[in-house]
mmCIF file with all atom_site columns, C-alpha atoms in Angstrom:
data_model
loop_
_atom_site.group_PDB
_atom_site.id
_atom_site.type_symbol
_atom_site.label_atom_id
_atom_site.label_alt_id
_atom_site.label_comp_id
_atom_site.label_asym_id
_atom_site.label_entity_id
_atom_site.label_seq_id
_atom_site.pdbx_PDB_ins_code
_atom_site.Cartn_x
_atom_site.Cartn_y
_atom_site.Cartn_z
_atom_site.occupancy
_atom_site.B_iso_or_equiv
_atom_site.pdbx_formal_charge
_atom_site.auth_seq_id
_atom_site.auth_comp_id
_atom_site.auth_asym_id
_atom_site.auth_atom_id
_atom_site.pdbx_PDB_model_num
ATOM 1   C CA . MET A 1 1   ? 0.000   0.000  0.000  1.00 0.00 ? 984  MET A CA 1
ATOM 2   C CA . GLY A 1 2   ? 1.208   3.498  -0.849 1.00 0.00 ? 985  GLY A CA 1
ATOM 3   C CA . LYS A 1 3   ? 1.717   6.036  1.971  1.00 0.00 ? 986  LYS A CA 1
ATOM 4   C CA . LYS A 1 4   ? -0.579  9.050  2.098  1.00 0.00 ? 987  LYS A CA 1
ATOM 5   C CA . ALA A 1 5   ? 1.045   12.469 1.877  1.00 0.00 ? 988  ALA A CA 1
ATOM 6   C CA . PHE A 1 6   ? 0.123   16.105 1.374  1.00 0.00 ? 989  PHE A CA 1
ATOM 7   C CA . THR A 1 7   ? -0.186  17.254 -2.194 1.00 0.00 ? 990  THR A CA 1
ATOM 8   C CA . MET A 1 8   ? 1.732   20.260 -3.424 1.00 0.00 ? 991  MET A CA 1
ATOM 9   C CA . ILE A 1 9   ? -1.491  22.294 -3.538 1.00 0.00 ? 992  ILE A CA 1
ATOM 10  C CA . GLU A 1 10  ? -2.250  21.456 0.100  1.00 0.00 ? 993  GLU A CA 1
ATOM 11  C CA . LEU A 1 11  ? 1.249   22.498 1.187  1.00 0.00 ? 994  LEU A CA 1
ATOM 12  C CA . VAL A 1 12  ? 0.948   25.791 -0.691 1.00 0.00 ? 995  VAL A CA 1
ATOM 13  C CA . LEU A 1 13  ? -2.409  26.469 0.974  1.00 0.00 ? 996  LEU A CA 1
ATOM 14  C CA . VAL A 1 14  ? -0.915  25.812 4.430  1.00 0.00 ? 997  VAL A CA 1
ATOM 15  C CA . ILE A 1 15  ? 1.953   28.228 3.710  1.00 0.00 ? 998  ILE A CA 1
ATOM 16  C CA . VAL A 1 16  ? -0.484  30.899 2.512  1.00 0.00 ? 999  VAL A CA 1
ATOM 17  C CA . VAL A 1 17  ? -2.648  30.514 5.611  1.00 0.00 ? 1000 VAL A CA 1
ATOM 18  C CA . LEU A 1 18  ? 0.410   30.746 7.906  1.00 0.00 ? 1001 LEU A CA 1
ATOM 19  C CA . GLY A 1 19  ? 1.516   33.892 6.087  1.00 0.00 ? 1002 GLY A CA 1
ATOM 20  C CA . ILE A 1 20  ? -1.886  35.502 6.581  1.00 0.00 ? 1003 ILE A CA 1
ATOM 21  C CA . LEU A 1 21  ? -1.893  34.606 10.281 1.00 0.00 ? 1004 LEU A CA 1
ATOM 22  C CA . ALA A 1 22  ? 1.609   36.051 10.715 1.00 0.00 ? 1005 ALA A CA 1
ATOM 23  C CA . ALA A 1 23  ? 0.600   39.279 8.972  1.00 0.00 ? 1006 ALA A CA 1
ATOM 24  C CA . LEU A 1 24  ? -2.354  39.619 11.334 1.00 0.00 ? 1007 LEU A CA 1
ATOM 25  C CA . ALA A 1 25  ? -0.405  38.668 14.461 1.00 0.00 ? 1008 ALA A CA 1
ATOM 26  C CA . ILE A 1 26  ? 2.472   41.171 14.142 1.00 0.00 ? 1009 ILE A CA 1
ATOM 27  C CA . PRO A 1 27  ? 0.379   44.375 14.339 1.00 0.00 ? 1010 PRO A CA 1
ATOM 28  C CA . ARG A 1 28  ? -1.785  42.708 16.975 1.00 0.00 ? 1011 ARG A CA 1
ATOM 29  C CA . MET A 1 29  ? 1.310   42.199 19.146 1.00 0.00 ? 1012 MET A CA 1
ATOM 30  C CA . GLU A 1 30  ? 2.066   45.932 18.896 1.00 0.00 ? 1013 GLU A CA 1
ATOM 31  C CA . ARG A 1 31  ? -1.470  46.873 19.883 1.00 0.00 ? 1014 ARG A CA 1
ATOM 32  C CA . ASP A 1 32  ? -1.320  44.466 22.802 1.00 0.00 ? 1015 ASP A CA 1
ATOM 33  C CA . LEU A 1 33  ? 1.901   46.072 24.096 1.00 0.00 ? 1016 LEU A CA 1
ATOM 34  C CA . ARG A 1 34  ? 0.244   49.487 23.983 1.00 0.00 ? 1017 ARG A CA 1
ATOM 35  C CA . GLN A 1 35  ? -2.912  48.149 25.625 1.00 0.00 ? 1018 GLN A CA 1
ATOM 36  C CA . GLU A 1 36  ? -0.936  46.317 28.295 1.00 0.00 ? 1019 GLU A CA 1
ATOM 37  C CA . ALA A 1 37  ? 0.922   49.504 29.188 1.00 0.00 ? 1020 ALA A CA 1
ATOM 38  C CA . ALA A 1 38  ? -2.315  51.507 29.319 1.00 0.00 ? 1021 ALA A CA 1
ATOM 39  C CA . ASP A 1 39  ? -3.995  48.867 31.491 1.00 0.00 ? 1022 ASP A CA 1
ATOM 40  C CA . ASN A 1 40  ? -1.006  48.850 33.869 1.00 0.00 ? 1023 ASN A CA 1
ATOM 41  C CA . VAL A 1 41  ? -1.059  52.616 34.403 1.00 0.00 ? 1024 VAL A CA 1
ATOM 42  C CA . LEU A 1 42  ? -4.849  52.762 34.655 1.00 0.00 ? 1025 LEU A CA 1
ATOM 43  C CA . SER A 1 43  ? -4.852  49.983 37.259 1.00 0.00 ? 1026 SER A CA 1
ATOM 44  C CA . ALA A 1 44  ? -2.217  51.818 39.302 1.00 0.00 ? 1027 ALA A CA 1
ATOM 45  C CA . ILE A 1 45  ? -4.258  55.045 39.292 1.00 0.00 ? 1028 ILE A CA 1
ATOM 46  C CA . ARG A 1 46  ? -7.419  53.214 40.292 1.00 0.00 ? 1029 ARG A CA 1
ATOM 47  C CA . TYR A 1 47  ? -5.524  51.313 42.982 1.00 0.00 ? 1030 TYR A CA 1
ATOM 48  C CA . THR A 1 48  ? -4.302  54.628 44.403 1.00 0.00 ? 1031 THR A CA 1
ATOM 49  C CA . GLN A 1 49  ? -7.846  55.961 44.541 1.00 0.00 ? 1032 GLN A CA 1
ATOM 50  C CA . HIS A 1 50  ? -9.034  52.721 46.148 1.00 0.00 ? 1033 HIS A CA 1
ATOM 51  C CA . LEU A 1 51  ? -6.429  53.057 48.902 1.00 0.00 ? 1034 LEU A CA 1
ATOM 52  C CA . ALA A 1 52  ? -7.597  56.614 49.543 1.00 0.00 ? 1035 ALA A CA 1
ATOM 53  C CA . LEU A 1 53  ? -11.202 55.476 49.868 1.00 0.00 ? 1036 LEU A CA 1
ATOM 54  C CA . VAL A 1 54  ? -10.467 52.678 52.349 1.00 0.00 ? 1037 VAL A CA 1
ATOM 55  C CA . ASP A 1 55  ? -7.663  54.353 54.317 1.00 0.00 ? 1038 ASP A CA 1
ATOM 56  C CA . ASP A 1 56  ? -8.670  57.866 55.370 1.00 0.00 ? 1039 ASP A CA 1
ATOM 57  C CA . LYS A 1 57  ? -5.525  59.992 55.690 1.00 0.00 ? 1040 LYS A CA 1
ATOM 58  C CA . HIS A 1 58  ? -7.229  63.210 56.798 1.00 0.00 ? 1041 HIS A CA 1
ATOM 59  C CA . LYS A 1 59  ? -5.597  64.911 59.760 1.00 0.00 ? 1042 LYS A CA 1
ATOM 60  C CA . PHE A 1 60  ? -7.293  68.264 59.996 1.00 0.00 ? 1043 PHE A CA 1
ATOM 61  C CA . ASP A 1 61  ? -5.291  69.543 62.946 1.00 0.00 ? 1044 ASP A CA 1
ATOM 62  C CA . ASN A 1 62  ? -2.162  69.798 60.769 1.00 0.00 ? 1045 ASN A CA 1
ATOM 63  C CA . PRO A 1 63  ? -1.880  72.295 57.881 1.00 0.00 ? 1046 PRO A CA 1
ATOM 64  C CA . LYS A 1 64  ? 0.256   69.778 55.961 1.00 0.00 ? 1047 LYS A CA 1
ATOM 65  C CA . TRP A 1 65  ? -2.364  67.044 56.108 1.00 0.00 ? 1048 TRP A CA 1
ATOM 66  C CA . GLN A 1 66  ? -2.767  66.910 52.313 1.00 0.00 ? 1049 GLN A CA 1
ATOM 67  C CA . GLU A 1 67  ? 0.724   65.438 52.110 1.00 0.00 ? 1050 GLU A CA 1
ATOM 68  C CA . ARG A 1 68  ? -0.718  62.269 53.645 1.00 0.00 ? 1051 ARG A CA 1
ATOM 69  C CA . PHE A 1 69  ? -2.994  61.622 50.671 1.00 0.00 ? 1052 PHE A CA 1
ATOM 70  C CA . TRP A 1 70  ? -2.501  58.343 48.868 1.00 0.00 ? 1053 TRP A CA 1
ATOM 71  C CA . HIS A 1 71  ? -0.940  59.425 45.608 1.00 0.00 ? 1054 HIS A CA 1
ATOM 72  C CA . ILE A 1 72  ? 0.758   58.204 42.465 1.00 0.00 ? 1055 ILE A CA 1
ATOM 73  C CA . VAL A 1 73  ? 3.870   59.969 41.179 1.00 0.00 ? 1056 VAL A CA 1
ATOM 74  C CA . PHE A 1 74  ? 5.526   59.502 37.785 1.00 0.00 ? 1057 PHE A CA 1
ATOM 75  C CA . GLY A 1 75  ? 9.275   59.991 37.696 1.00 0.00 ? 1058 GLY A CA 1
ATOM 76  C CA . SER A 1 76  ? 12.488  59.447 35.748 1.00 0.00 ? 1059 SER A CA 1
ATOM 77  C CA . CYS A 1 77  ? 15.365  57.116 36.491 1.00 0.00 ? 1060 CYS A CA 1
ATOM 78  C CA . THR A 1 78  ? 18.745  57.874 34.930 1.00 0.00 ? 1061 THR A CA 1
ATOM 79  C CA . GLY A 1 79  ? 18.401  58.802 31.270 1.00 0.00 ? 1062 GLY A CA 1
ATOM 80  C CA . SER A 1 80  ? 14.851  58.800 29.967 1.00 0.00 ? 1063 SER A CA 1
ATOM 81  C CA . ASP A 1 81  ? 13.601  55.630 31.697 1.00 0.00 ? 1064 ASP A CA 1
ATOM 82  C CA . LYS A 1 82  ? 10.235  56.188 33.376 1.00 0.00 ? 1065 LYS A CA 1
ATOM 83  C CA . TYR A 1 83  ? 8.575   54.683 36.420 1.00 0.00 ? 1066 TYR A CA 1
ATOM 84  C CA . TYR A 1 84  ? 5.741   55.401 38.822 1.00 0.00 ? 1067 TYR A CA 1
ATOM 85  C CA . MET A 1 85  ? 5.304   54.869 42.536 1.00 0.00 ? 1068 MET A CA 1
ATOM 86  C CA . VAL A 1 86  ? 2.318   54.794 44.869 1.00 0.00 ? 1069 VAL A CA 1
ATOM 87  C CA . GLY A 1 87  ? 2.321   55.745 48.523 1.00 0.00 ? 1070 GLY A CA 1
ATOM 88  C CA . SER A 1 88  ? 1.383   58.116 51.328 1.00 0.00 ? 1071 SER A CA 1
ATOM 89  C CA . ASP A 1 89  ? 3.699   60.525 53.127 1.00 0.00 ? 1072 ASP A CA 1
ATOM 90  C CA . ASP A 1 90  ? 2.221   59.428 56.423 1.00 0.00 ? 1073 ASP A CA 1
ATOM 91  C CA . ASP A 1 91  ? 4.559   61.437 58.663 1.00 0.00 ? 1074 ASP A CA 1
ATOM 92  C CA . MET A 1 92  ? 4.385   64.507 56.370 1.00 0.00 ? 1075 MET A CA 1
ATOM 93  C CA . THR A 1 93  ? 8.164   64.864 56.062 1.00 0.00 ? 1076 THR A CA 1
ATOM 94  C CA . GLY A 1 94  ? 8.477   64.397 52.300 1.00 0.00 ? 1077 GLY A CA 1
ATOM 95  C CA . SER A 1 95  ? 9.692   66.907 49.726 1.00 0.00 ? 1078 SER A CA 1
ATOM 96  C CA . THR A 1 96  ? 9.191   67.547 46.029 1.00 0.00 ? 1079 THR A CA 1
ATOM 97  C CA . ASN A 1 97  ? 12.130  65.215 45.323 1.00 0.00 ? 1080 ASN A CA 1
ATOM 98  C CA . ALA A 1 98  ? 11.223  62.481 47.797 1.00 0.00 ? 1081 ALA A CA 1
ATOM 99  C CA . TYR A 1 99  ? 7.450   62.281 48.210 1.00 0.00 ? 1082 TYR A CA 1
ATOM 100 C CA . PHE A 1 100 ? 7.550   59.370 50.662 1.00 0.00 ? 1083 PHE A CA 1
ATOM 101 C CA . THR A 1 101 ? 9.857   56.611 51.887 1.00 0.00 ? 1084 THR A CA 1
ATOM 102 C CA . GLN A 1 102 ? 9.882   52.974 50.842 1.00 0.00 ? 1085 GLN A CA 1
ATOM 103 C CA . ASN A 1 103 ? 8.240   52.050 54.146 1.00 0.00 ? 1086 ASN A CA 1
ATOM 104 C CA . GLU A 1 104 ? 5.339   54.370 53.269 1.00 0.00 ? 1087 GLU A CA 1
ATOM 105 C CA . ALA A 1 105 ? 4.856   52.930 49.779 1.00 0.00 ? 1088 ALA A CA 1
ATOM 106 C CA . ALA A 1 106 ? 1.815   50.924 48.774 1.00 0.00 ? 1089 ALA A CA 1
ATOM 107 C CA . LEU A 1 107 ? 2.318   47.202 48.279 1.00 0.00 ? 1090 LEU A CA 1
ATOM 108 C CA . ASP A 1 108 ? 1.768   45.715 44.844 1.00 0.00 ? 1091 ASP A CA 1
ATOM 109 C CA . PRO A 1 109 ? -1.412  43.623 45.281 1.00 0.00 ? 1092 PRO A CA 1
ATOM 110 C CA . THR A 1 110 ? -0.004  40.867 43.030 1.00 0.00 ? 1093 THR A CA 1
ATOM 111 C CA . THR A 1 111 ? 3.474   40.522 44.544 1.00 0.00 ? 1094 THR A CA 1
ATOM 112 C CA . GLY A 1 112 ? 3.312   42.217 47.952 1.00 0.00 ? 1095 GLY A CA 1
ATOM 113 C CA . LYS A 1 113 ? 6.379   44.322 47.106 1.00 0.00 ? 1096 LYS A CA 1
ATOM 114 C CA . PRO A 1 114 ? 6.630   48.115 47.584 1.00 0.00 ? 1097 PRO A CA 1
ATOM 115 C CA . MET A 1 115 ? 5.637   50.267 44.610 1.00 0.00 ? 1098 MET A CA 1
ATOM 116 C CA . PHE A 1 116 ? 8.621   52.543 45.175 1.00 0.00 ? 1099 PHE A CA 1
ATOM 117 C CA . TRP A 1 117 ? 11.721  53.900 43.475 1.00 0.00 ? 1100 TRP A CA 1
ATOM 118 C CA . THR A 1 118 ? 13.996  56.912 43.828 1.00 0.00 ? 1101 THR A CA 1
ATOM 119 C CA . ASN A 1 119 ? 14.111  59.652 41.218 1.00 0.00 ? 1102 ASN A CA 1
ATOM 120 C CA . GLY A 1 120 ? 17.373  59.722 39.275 1.00 0.00 ? 1103 GLY A CA 1
ATOM 121 C CA . VAL A 1 121 ? 18.471  56.213 40.255 1.00 0.00 ? 1104 VAL A CA 1
ATOM 122 C CA . ASP A 1 122 ? 19.171  53.726 37.455 1.00 0.00 ? 1105 ASP A CA 1
ATOM 123 C CA . CYS A 1 123 ? 16.319  51.328 36.704 1.00 0.00 ? 1106 CYS A CA 1
ATOM 124 C CA . SER A 1 124 ? 17.354  50.061 33.265 1.00 0.00 ? 1107 SER A CA 1
ATOM 125 C CA . ASN A 1 125 ? 17.388  46.497 34.621 1.00 0.00 ? 1108 ASN A CA 1
ATOM 126 C CA . GLY A 1 126 ? 13.909  46.819 36.098 1.00 0.00 ? 1109 GLY A CA 1
ATOM 127 C CA . GLY A 1 127 ? 14.935  48.070 39.524 1.00 0.00 ? 1110 GLY A CA 1
ATOM 128 C CA . ASP A 1 128 ? 15.791  45.320 41.984 1.00 0.00 ? 1111 ASP A CA 1
ATOM 129 C CA . SER A 1 129 ? 14.113  42.325 43.579 1.00 0.00 ? 1112 SER A CA 1
ATOM 130 C CA . THR A 1 130 ? 12.982  44.243 46.655 1.00 0.00 ? 1113 THR A CA 1
ATOM 131 C CA . VAL A 1 131 ? 10.417  46.398 44.824 1.00 0.00 ? 1114 VAL A CA 1
ATOM 132 C CA . SER A 1 132 ? 7.535   45.834 42.436 1.00 0.00 ? 1115 SER A CA 1
ATOM 133 C CA . ALA A 1 133 ? 8.647   45.250 38.835 1.00 0.00 ? 1116 ALA A CA 1
ATOM 134 C CA . SER A 1 134 ? 5.354   46.552 37.420 1.00 0.00 ? 1117 SER A CA 1
ATOM 135 C CA . ILE A 1 135 ? 6.245   50.195 38.108 1.00 0.00 ? 1118 ILE A CA 1
ATOM 136 C CA . PHE A 1 136 ? 9.127   50.334 35.603 1.00 0.00 ? 1119 PHE A CA 1
ATOM 137 C CA . ILE A 1 137 ? 7.129   51.226 32.514 1.00 0.00 ? 1120 ILE A CA 1
ATOM 138 C CA . SER A 1 138 ? 10.127  51.986 30.286 1.00 0.00 ? 1121 SER A CA 1
ATOM 139 C CA . LYS A 1 139 ? 11.648  48.588 30.957 1.00 0.00 ? 1122 LYS A CA 1
ATOM 140 C CA . LYS A 1 140 ? 8.359   46.732 30.492 1.00 0.00 ? 1123 LYS A CA 1
ATOM 141 C CA . TYR A 1 141 ? 6.797   48.643 27.600 1.00 0.00 ? 1124 TYR A CA 1
ATOM 142 C CA . GLY A 1 142 ? 9.326   51.050 26.126 1.00 0.00 ? 1125 GLY A CA 1
ATOM 143 C CA . ILE A 1 143 ? 7.577   54.199 27.379 1.00 0.00 ? 1126 ILE A CA 1
ATOM 144 C CA . ASN A 1 144 ? 9.982   57.126 27.074 1.00 0.00 ? 1127 ASN A CA 1
ATOM 145 C CA . SER A 1 145 ? 7.828   60.221 27.650 1.00 0.00 ? 1128 SER A CA 1
ATOM 146 C CA . ILE A 1 146 ? 5.042   61.308 29.992 1.00 0.00 ? 1129 ILE A CA 1
ATOM 147 C CA . GLY A 1 147 ? 3.189   64.589 29.622 1.00 0.00 ? 1130 GLY A CA 1
ATOM 148 C CA . THR A 1 148 ? 0.236   66.224 31.356 1.00 0.00 ? 1131 THR A CA 1
ATOM 149 C CA . SER A 1 149 ? -2.446  68.678 30.300 1.00 0.00 ? 1132 SER A CA 1
ATOM 150 C CA . GLY A 1 150 ? -5.804  69.896 31.521 1.00 0.00 ? 1133 GLY A CA 1
ATOM 151 C CA . GLY A 1 151 ? -6.346  69.940 35.268 1.00 0.00 ? 1134 GLY A CA 1
ATOM 152 C CA . CYS A 1 152 ? -3.053  68.310 36.232 1.00 0.00 ? 1135 CYS A CA 1
ATOM 153 C CA . GLY A 1 153 ? 0.020   70.467 35.815 1.00 0.00 ? 1136 GLY A CA 1
ATOM 154 C CA . ASN A 1 154 ? 2.625   68.011 37.064 1.00 0.00 ? 1137 ASN A CA 1
ATOM 155 C CA . LEU A 1 155 ? 3.231   64.284 37.417 1.00 0.00 ? 1138 LEU A CA 1
ATOM 156 C CA . TYR A 1 156 ? 1.589   64.020 40.844 1.00 0.00 ? 1139 TYR A CA 1
ATOM 157 C CA . LEU A 1 157 ? -1.962  62.790 41.408 1.00 0.00 ? 1140 LEU A CA 1
ATOM 158 C CA . GLY A 1 158 ? -3.448  62.369 44.876 1.00 0.00 ? 1141 GLY A CA 1
ATOM 159 C CA . PHE A 1 159 ? -6.898  61.400 46.181 1.00 0.00 ? 1142 PHE A CA 1
ATOM 160 C CA . ASP A 1 160 ? -8.786  62.352 49.348 1.00 0.00 ? 1143 ASP A CA 1
ATOM 161 C CA . HIS A 1 161 ? -11.089 60.134 51.416 1.00 0.00 ? 1144 HIS A CA 1
ATOM 162 C CA . LEU A 1 162 ? -13.947 60.728 48.956 1.00 0.00 ? 1145 LEU A CA 1
ATOM 163 C CA . GLY A 1 163 ? -11.840 59.778 45.953 1.00 0.00 ? 1146 GLY A CA 1
ATOM 164 C CA . ARG A 1 164 ? -11.547 63.346 44.688 1.00 0.00 ? 1147 ARG A CA 1
ATOM 165 C CA . PRO A 1 165 ? -8.358  64.025 42.692 1.00 0.00 ? 1148 PRO A CA 1
ATOM 166 C CA . TYR A 1 166 ? -5.685  66.535 43.669 1.00 0.00 ? 1149 TYR A CA 1
ATOM 167 C CA . GLY A 1 167 ? -2.952  67.795 41.405 1.00 0.00 ? 1150 GLY A CA 1
ATOM 168 C CA . ASP A 1 168 ? -0.711  69.364 44.031 1.00 0.00 ? 1151 ASP A CA 1
ATOM 169 C CA . LYS A 1 169 ? 0.758   67.784 47.133 1.00 0.00 ? 1152 LYS A CA 1
ATOM 170 C CA . PHE A 1 170 ? 2.222   71.074 48.346 1.00 0.00 ? 1153 PHE A CA 1
ATOM 171 C CA . PRO A 1 171 ? -0.548  73.708 47.930 1.00 0.00 ? 1154 PRO A CA 1
ATOM 172 C CA . ASN A 1 172 ? 1.332   76.184 50.147 1.00 0.00 ? 1155 ASN A CA 1
ATOM 173 C CA . SER A 1 173 ? -1.679  76.652 52.345 1.00 0.00 ? 1156 SER A CA 1
ATOM 174 C CA . GLY A 1 174 ? -1.206  77.799 55.917 1.00 0.00 ? 1157 GLY A CA 1
ATOM 175 C CA . THR A 1 175 ? -4.429  76.217 57.137 1.00 0.00 ? 1158 THR A CA 1
ATOM 176 C CA . PRO A 1 176 ? -6.116  72.858 56.553 1.00 0.00 ? 1159 PRO A CA 1
ATOM 177 C CA . ASP A 1 177 ? -8.337  73.151 53.459 1.00 0.00 ? 1160 ASP A CA 1
ATOM 178 C CA . TYR A 1 178 ? -9.042  71.464 50.138 1.00 0.00 ? 1161 TYR A CA 1
ATOM 179 C CA . ASN A 1 179 ? -6.687  73.604 48.092 1.00 0.00 ? 1162 ASN A CA 1
ATOM 180 C CA . GLY A 1 180 ? -5.155  71.551 45.295 1.00 0.00 ? 1163 GLY A CA 1
ATOM 181 C CA . THR A 1 181 ? -8.191  69.795 43.820 1.00 0.00 ? 1164 THR A CA 1
ATOM 182 C CA . ILE A 1 182 ? -7.959  69.659 40.042 1.00 0.00 ? 1165 ILE A CA 1
ATOM 183 C CA . THR A 1 183 ? -10.267 72.168 38.356 1.00 0.00 ? 1166 THR A CA 1
ATOM 184 C CA . GLY A 1 184 ? -10.433 70.399 34.992 1.00 0.00 ? 1167 GLY A CA 1
ATOM 185 C CA . ASP A 1 185 ? -10.171 66.850 33.712 1.00 0.00 ? 1168 ASP A CA 1
ATOM 186 C CA . CYS A 1 186 ? -6.583  65.618 33.931 1.00 0.00 ? 1169 CYS A CA 1
ATOM 187 C CA . ASN A 1 187 ? -4.944  64.153 30.822 1.00 0.00 ? 1170 ASN A CA 1
ATOM 188 C CA . ILE A 1 188 ? -1.718  62.114 31.186 1.00 0.00 ? 1171 ILE A CA 1
ATOM 189 C CA . THR A 1 189 ? -0.134  61.080 27.879 1.00 0.00 ? 1172 THR A CA 1
ATOM 190 C CA . PHE A 1 190 ? 2.465   58.328 27.440 1.00 0.00 ? 1173 PHE A CA 1
ATOM 191 C CA . GLY A 1 191 ? 4.796   58.002 24.436 1.00 0.00 ? 1174 GLY A CA 1
ATOM 192 C CA . PHE A 1 192 ? 6.903   55.064 23.259 1.00 0.00 ? 1175 PHE A CA 1
ATOM 193 C CA . SER A 1 193 ? 10.485  54.808 22.076 1.00 0.00 ? 1176 SER A CA 1
ATOM 194 C CA . ASP A 1 194 ? 9.115   52.685 19.228 1.00 0.00 ? 1177 ASP A CA 1
ATOM 195 C CA . SER A 1 195 ? 7.597   55.287 16.908 1.00 0.00 ? 1178 SER A CA 1
ATOM 196 C CA . SER A 1 196 ? 5.316   52.660 15.350 1.00 0.00 ? 1179 SER A CA 1
ATOM 197 C CA . ILE A 1 197 ? 3.347   52.441 18.619 1.00 0.00 ? 1180 ILE A CA 1
ATOM 198 C CA . THR A 1 198 ? 0.770   55.183 19.067 1.00 0.00 ? 1181 THR A CA 1
ATOM 199 C CA . ASP A 1 199 ? 0.748   57.281 22.241 1.00 0.00 ? 1182 ASP A CA 1
ATOM 200 C CA . PHE A 1 200 ? -2.051  56.692 24.723 1.00 0.00 ? 1183 PHE A CA 1
ATOM 201 C CA . SER A 1 201 ? -3.665  58.945 27.319 1.00 0.00 ? 1184 SER A CA 1
ATOM 202 C CA . ILE A 1 202 ? -5.325  58.356 30.671 1.00 0.00 ? 1185 ILE A CA 1
ATOM 203 C CA . ILE A 1 203 ? -8.157  60.744 31.573 1.00 0.00 ? 1186 ILE A CA 1
ATOM 204 C CA . ILE A 1 204 ? -8.974  61.481 35.220 1.00 0.00 ? 1187 ILE A CA 1
ATOM 205 C CA . LYS A 1 205 ? -12.279 63.287 35.694 1.00 0.00 ? 1188 LYS A CA 1
ATOM 206 C CA . LYS A 1 206 ? -12.376 66.252 38.039 1.00 0.00 ? 1189 LYS A CA 1
ATOM 207 C CA . GLU A 1 207 ? -14.489 65.942 41.208 1.00 0.00 ? 1190 GLU A CA 1
ATOM 208 C CA . THR A 1 208 ? -15.096 62.173 40.931 1.00 0.00 ? 1191 THR A CA 1
ATOM 209 C CA . GLY A 1 209 ? -11.563 60.995 40.058 1.00 0.00 ? 1192 GLY A CA 1
ATOM 210 C CA . TYR A 1 210 ? -12.970 58.444 37.603 1.00 0.00 ? 1193 TYR A CA 1
ATOM 211 C CA . ALA A 1 211 ? -10.090 57.300 35.375 1.00 0.00 ? 1194 ALA A CA 1
ATOM 212 C CA . TYR A 1 212 ? -10.208 55.663 31.963 1.00 0.00 ? 1195 TYR A CA 1
ATOM 213 C CA . ILE A 1 213 ? -8.138  55.202 28.808 1.00 0.00 ? 1196 ILE A CA 1
ATOM 214 C CA . ASP A 1 214 ? -8.811  57.913 26.242 1.00 0.00 ? 1197 ASP A CA 1
ATOM 215 C CA . LYS A 1 215 ? -11.153 56.712 23.482 1.00 0.00 ? 1198 LYS A CA 1
ATOM 216 C CA . GLN A 1 216 ? -11.959 53.687 25.679 1.00 0.00 ? 1199 GLN A CA 1
ATOM 217 C CA . PRO A 1 217 ? -14.549 55.137 28.112 1.00 0.00 ? 1200 PRO A CA 1
ATOM 218 C CA . GLY A 1 218 ? -15.574 51.650 29.204 1.00 0.00 ? 1201 GLY A CA 1
ATOM 219 C CA . SER A 1 219 ? -12.010 50.652 30.139 1.00 0.00 ? 1202 SER A CA 1
#
């Protein structure tokens, strides 16, 4: 009995189908990298707001009480590498260069490690094993620029016990008040070193602090 084998036509059809699948998969991989980065940042912002809602940091007898807000800060390592960190300056001793200490950082809910890094310190290798790897967005996704517009003028975003967003940790107020709430929707835009990947933006609504990916309101 003769052995069965693929015909030449069948082999050609298989090659054509594999070529079509490859052509569809390559751009899909790029979109997934962009989406994964956007989902990471959005989750971190929402996690920060969640911490603020469940852990009231108000201390009205101290004019610096707003420094205790749970907040997310975007920063730069050496070079153009970007990262973010989440925490609360619980003892109100931070500065514009060091918002809080590692002991005051939030813990990554997936790994239990601090979401903390120091501005200007090299993170090209993804930080170190003592901190959360998810915060190093240049290493993970190739993000090389972060810009803000609208209600947020800098790379700081804090939330009070009602989830309302604040764009300034140091409002220079001499008395306890709510100075620093954002007056317009905050837009944070992230760019990639790979020019073939489109920038994405996270929108944070004023008053409510609801955050979503731009052009994906259901995200």
